[in-house]
Amino acid sequence: MSVLVVIECANGEVKKSSLEAASYGSKVAADLGTTATAVAIGDVQPDALKGLGEQGITKVLLDNDKRLHDFVGAAYVKVIAKAAEQENSSVIVLSNSNIGAAIGSRLAVKLIASLATNVVSLPQINGSTFTVRRGVFSGKAFSEVELTSDKKIIAVKKNALEFDTTAGATATVENFSADLSDADFVAAPKETIKQSGDILLTEAEVVVSGGRGLKGPENWHLIEELAKTLGAATACSKPVADVGWRPHHEHVGQTGITVSPNLYIAVGISGAIQHLAGVNSSKVIVVINKDPEAPFFKAADYGIVGDALEIVPKLIEAAKAL
Ligand code: FAD
């Protein structure tokens, strides 16, 4: 028996959310007295996978089929199911990403497994029953669910848990083939990722986000400059994208992108529940708003009450001086 972790890769690298899934899987494996193996899918070189040893992974299976560089649900599920069969894995850990969401239910049907998504806790293990905590209602509440079937799939929410790493530990990387045929790629939507800077919004460690309080697109250079100084990605509220100040691929929230950075700086954003739904799993939230009653302050770790057009230039100056 082993734990299998699904590792998503893009542009030659392991995605950060998958590093967390790897740590989670290793911890579950240790609790079960077994080992954690990973199966890597996507555009990545073997050397980039060895570092998964730092997350406690002992072995990585890599399917080098180039057709897997773009996400294709049926093919991804086939690769993971075959790896699970080969490794005799009864627990499969995914990250709760768009890809994780797309394959989790398909995989559950294929393996006749129970599935818990948006998981924010390690499982309490009682015999063959796992109890996990899930975020529900856009992160406003939690529910506890029991997974009682033999096979279990857990999709882990990004930034929900802290893990230790073992510096310098390496994993062995083995070639693996699921013997995919063209039929597995019949429905092959091409993944299109739009991004405004060098940093992918969903993977960014720091996000600087602006709302209607910025007054107009002519002031957006403040958001961009602060983001550049901090090495951050830029984002915005929905109305800002609706009126065309910013492109829609930057809009975060219930109807936009979900982000989970270590630091989310919200500038001139009121903090409506629909916006919070996309940002409330950020580790630290800083809010800049001229209205001390703005709802966002309730979700903030740090808040500055004042005019963004005066405060942001000072922040840029201070960040540059660091
Ligand atoms: P406003 O509500 O206009 O707030 C602007 C804020 O800026 C205010 O708090 C104000 O005090 C502050 N401000 C003004 N001037 C300054 C200044 N000079 N300096 C500092 N602060 C200043 N919204 C999203 O963002 N994402 C979503 O995914 C989303 N989905 C939605 C889905 C549905 C079904 C619905 C009904 C709504 C959705 N919304 C979404 C819209 C959401 O309800 C809010 O209307 C929106 O988030 C408000 O955007 P805002 O905070 O930029 O603008």
Tab-separated table of N, CA and C and ligand atoms in Angstrom, residues 210-215 236-240 242 245 251-257 267-278 288-296 304 306-311, ligand 1:
chain	number	residue	atom	x	y	z
A	210	GLY	N	-6.176	45.909	-7.181
A	210	GLY	CA	-6.807	47.224	-7.101
A	210	GLY	C	-8.296	47.162	-7.369
A	211	GLY	N	-9.026	48.095	-6.768
A	211	GLY	CA	-10.467	48.184	-6.977
A	211	GLY	C	-10.861	49.554	-7.488
A	212	ARG	N	-12.164	49.813	-7.421
A	212	ARG	CA	-12.689	51.082	-7.944
A	212	ARG	C	-12.131	52.292	-7.220
A	213	GLY	N	-11.605	52.050	-6.005
A	213	GLY	CA	-10.995	53.155	-5.265
A	213	GLY	C	-9.788	53.760	-5.962
A	214	LEU	N	-9.277	53.088	-6.988
A	214	LEU	CA	-8.147	53.632	-7.760
A	214	LEU	C	-8.593	54.770	-8.684
A	215	LYS	N	-9.920	54.933	-8.821
A	215	LYS	CA	-10.545	56.052	-9.576
A	215	LYS	C	-10.526	55.885	-11.089
A	236	CYS	N	-7.373	42.468	-9.780
A	236	CYS	CA	-8.335	43.562	-9.625
A	236	CYS	C	-9.684	43.001	-9.181
A	237	SER	N	-10.567	43.915	-8.793
A	237	SER	CA	-11.940	43.513	-8.466
A	237	SER	C	-12.741	43.404	-9.763
A	238	LYS	N	-13.908	42.806	-9.676
A	238	LYS	CA	-14.718	42.562	-10.875
A	238	LYS	C	-15.142	43.843	-11.588
A	239	PRO	N	-15.647	44.860	-10.849
A	239	PRO	CA	-16.096	46.055	-11.578
A	239	PRO	C	-14.974	46.717	-12.379
A	240	VAL	N	-13.768	46.599	-11.870
A	240	VAL	CA	-12.618	47.197	-12.566
A	240	VAL	C	-12.417	46.524	-13.924
A	242	ASP	N	-14.917	44.838	-15.433
A	242	ASP	CA	-16.162	45.065	-16.191
A	242	ASP	C	-16.119	46.378	-16.971
A	245	TRP	N	-10.977	48.748	-17.199
A	245	TRP	CA	-9.696	49.308	-16.738
A	245	TRP	C	-8.600	48.253	-16.817
A	251	HIS	N	-9.256	39.491	-12.850
A	251	HIS	CA	-10.325	39.688	-11.853
A	251	HIS	C	-10.405	38.484	-10.915
A	252	VAL	N	-10.317	38.763	-9.610
A	252	VAL	CA	-10.361	37.681	-8.627
A	252	VAL	C	-11.696	37.711	-7.879
A	253	GLY	N	-12.099	36.543	-7.392
A	253	GLY	CA	-13.342	36.481	-6.639
A	253	GLY	C	-14.187	35.299	-7.063
A	254	GLN	N	-15.413	35.330	-6.600
A	254	GLN	CA	-16.347	34.225	-6.827
A	254	GLN	C	-16.504	33.912	-8.306
A	255	THR	N	-16.562	34.960	-9.128
A	255	THR	CA	-16.751	34.738	-10.565
A	255	THR	C	-15.451	34.893	-11.339
A	256	GLY	N	-14.354	35.038	-10.612
A	256	GLY	CA	-13.054	35.198	-11.268
A	256	GLY	C	-12.085	34.150	-10.788
A	257	ILE	N	-10.840	34.566	-10.655
A	257	ILE	CA	-9.773	33.638	-10.265
A	257	ILE	C	-9.696	33.546	-8.739
A	267	VAL	N	-6.031	47.253	-2.633
A	267	VAL	CA	-5.983	48.719	-2.658
A	267	VAL	C	-7.302	49.258	-3.208
A	268	GLY	N	-8.030	49.997	-2.389
A	268	GLY	CA	-9.286	50.601	-2.855
A	268	GLY	C	-10.320	49.566	-3.254
A	269	ILE	N	-10.372	48.477	-2.506
A	269	ILE	CA	-11.375	47.425	-2.746
A	269	ILE	C	-12.239	47.331	-1.487
A	270	SER	N	-13.562	47.305	-1.662
A	270	SER	CA	-14.458	47.373	-0.494
A	270	SER	C	-14.433	46.098	0.344
A	271	GLY	N	-14.235	44.932	-0.330
A	271	GLY	CA	-14.236	43.660	0.414
A	271	GLY	C	-15.600	43.008	0.416
A	272	ALA	N	-16.309	43.126	-0.708
A	272	ALA	CA	-17.605	42.433	-0.844
A	272	ALA	C	-17.358	40.930	-0.748
A	273	ILE	N	-18.398	40.216	-0.289
A	273	ILE	CA	-18.251	38.768	-0.058
A	273	ILE	C	-17.813	38.041	-1.332
A	274	GLN	N	-18.296	38.522	-2.483
A	274	GLN	CA	-17.929	37.851	-3.734
A	274	GLN	C	-16.443	38.037	-4.049
A	275	HIS	N	-15.871	39.154	-3.626
A	275	HIS	CA	-14.432	39.352	-3.828
A	275	HIS	C	-13.653	38.492	-2.837
A	276	LEU	N	-14.104	38.516	-1.578
A	276	LEU	CA	-13.405	37.748	-0.527
A	276	LEU	C	-13.359	36.262	-0.855
A	277	ALA	N	-14.401	35.773	-1.543
A	277	ALA	CA	-14.462	34.339	-1.862
A	277	ALA	C	-13.226	33.885	-2.637
A	278	GLY	N	-12.626	34.807	-3.376
A	278	GLY	CA	-11.471	34.418	-4.193
A	278	GLY	C	-10.139	34.691	-3.547
A	288	ILE	N	-5.850	48.603	2.048
A	288	ILE	CA	-5.691	50.065	2.028
A	288	ILE	C	-7.018	50.631	1.532
A	289	ASN	N	-7.678	51.389	2.389
A	289	ASN	CA	-9.001	51.899	2.018
A	289	ASN	C	-9.247	53.186	2.797
A	290	LYS	N	-9.865	54.161	2.143
A	290	LYS	CA	-10.063	55.443	2.841
A	290	LYS	C	-11.245	55.396	3.808
A	291	ASP	N	-12.074	54.351	3.673
A	291	ASP	CA	-13.248	54.229	4.547
A	291	ASP	C	-12.948	53.256	5.690
A	292	PRO	N	-12.870	53.736	6.938
A	292	PRO	CA	-12.535	52.822	8.042
A	292	PRO	C	-13.593	51.742	8.255
A	293	GLU	N	-14.802	51.951	7.704
A	293	GLU	CA	-15.881	50.961	7.855
A	293	GLU	C	-15.903	49.950	6.701
A	294	ALA	N	-14.951	50.043	5.780
A	294	ALA	CA	-14.958	49.113	4.632
A	294	ALA	C	-14.912	47.671	5.143
A	295	PRO	N	-15.793	46.790	4.622
A	295	PRO	CA	-15.856	45.408	5.138
A	295	PRO	C	-14.536	44.655	5.051
A	296	PHE	N	-13.683	45.031	4.090
A	296	PHE	CA	-12.425	44.301	3.911
A	296	PHE	C	-11.562	44.334	5.177
A	304	ILE	N	-4.584	49.906	6.437
A	304	ILE	CA	-4.193	51.316	6.425
A	304	ILE	C	-5.407	52.106	5.976
A	306	GLY	N	-6.784	55.377	4.577
A	306	GLY	CA	-6.292	56.590	3.927
A	306	GLY	C	-6.471	56.515	2.421
A	307	ASP	N	-6.046	57.579	1.757
A	307	ASP	CA	-6.193	57.691	0.304
A	307	ASP	C	-5.096	56.869	-0.390
A	308	ALA	N	-5.533	55.896	-1.179
A	308	ALA	CA	-4.577	55.007	-1.864
A	308	ALA	C	-3.602	55.795	-2.733
A	309	LEU	N	-4.087	56.907	-3.304
A	309	LEU	CA	-3.232	57.654	-4.227
A	309	LEU	C	-2.073	58.336	-3.484
A	310	GLU	N	-2.240	58.477	-2.167
A	310	GLU	CA	-1.132	59.033	-1.361
A	310	GLU	C	-0.308	57.913	-0.727
A	311	ILE	N	-0.997	56.844	-0.311
A	311	ILE	CA	-0.309	55.789	0.455
A	311	ILE	C	0.553	54.901	-0.443
B	1	FAD	P1	-16.511	49.435	-4.688
B	1	FAD	O1	-17.515	48.581	-4.028
B	1	FAD	O2	-16.984	50.644	-5.400
B	1	FAD	O3	-15.472	49.855	-3.558
B	1	FAD	C1	-14.422	50.748	-3.755
B	1	FAD	C2	-13.715	50.902	-2.428
B	1	FAD	O4	-12.633	51.808	-2.597
B	1	FAD	C3	-14.586	51.459	-1.289
B	1	FAD	O5	-14.473	50.634	-0.157
B	1	FAD	C4	-14.023	52.849	-1.038
B	1	FAD	O6	-14.080	53.210	0.333
B	1	FAD	C5	-12.598	52.664	-1.487
B	1	FAD	N1	-11.980	53.920	-1.957
B	1	FAD	C6	-12.523	54.881	-2.732
B	1	FAD	N2	-11.607	55.840	-2.993
B	1	FAD	C7	-10.481	55.455	-2.364
B	1	FAD	C8	-9.178	56.022	-2.242
B	1	FAD	N3	-8.866	57.180	-2.860
B	1	FAD	N4	-8.250	55.370	-1.516
B	1	FAD	C9	-8.557	54.208	-0.882
B	1	FAD	N5	-9.760	53.628	-0.945
B	1	FAD	C10	-10.704	54.251	-1.692
B	1	FAD	N6	-16.567	41.283	-7.219
B	1	FAD	C11	-15.297	40.865	-7.301
B	1	FAD	O7	-14.346	41.605	-7.004
B	1	FAD	N7	-15.028	39.586	-7.735
B	1	FAD	C12	-16.006	38.719	-8.076
B	1	FAD	O8	-15.701	37.585	-8.482
B	1	FAD	C13	-17.353	39.143	-8.008
B	1	FAD	N8	-18.362	38.305	-8.331
B	1	FAD	C14	-19.656	38.728	-8.159
B	1	FAD	C15	-20.698	37.842	-8.423
B	1	FAD	C16	-22.001	38.238	-8.228
B	1	FAD	C17	-23.094	37.253	-8.504
B	1	FAD	C18	-22.277	39.537	-7.800
B	1	FAD	C19	-23.688	39.970	-7.560
B	1	FAD	C20	-21.261	40.431	-7.558
B	1	FAD	C21	-19.938	40.050	-7.738
B	1	FAD	N9	-18.866	40.910	-7.493
B	1	FAD	C22	-17.594	40.459	-7.574
B	1	FAD	C23	-19.099	42.343	-7.216
B	1	FAD	C24	-19.000	42.649	-5.723
B	1	FAD	O9	-20.257	42.437	-5.118
B	1	FAD	C25	-18.575	44.106	-5.502
B	1	FAD	O10	-19.494	44.936	-6.143
B	1	FAD	C26	-17.184	44.428	-6.010
B	1	FAD	O11	-16.245	43.522	-5.471
B	1	FAD	C27	-16.802	45.831	-5.574
B	1	FAD	O12	-15.626	46.199	-6.212
B	1	FAD	P2	-14.720	47.339	-5.580
B	1	FAD	O13	-14.463	47.007	-4.158
B	1	FAD	O14	-13.565	47.537	-6.493
B	1	FAD	O15	-15.630	48.624	-5.744
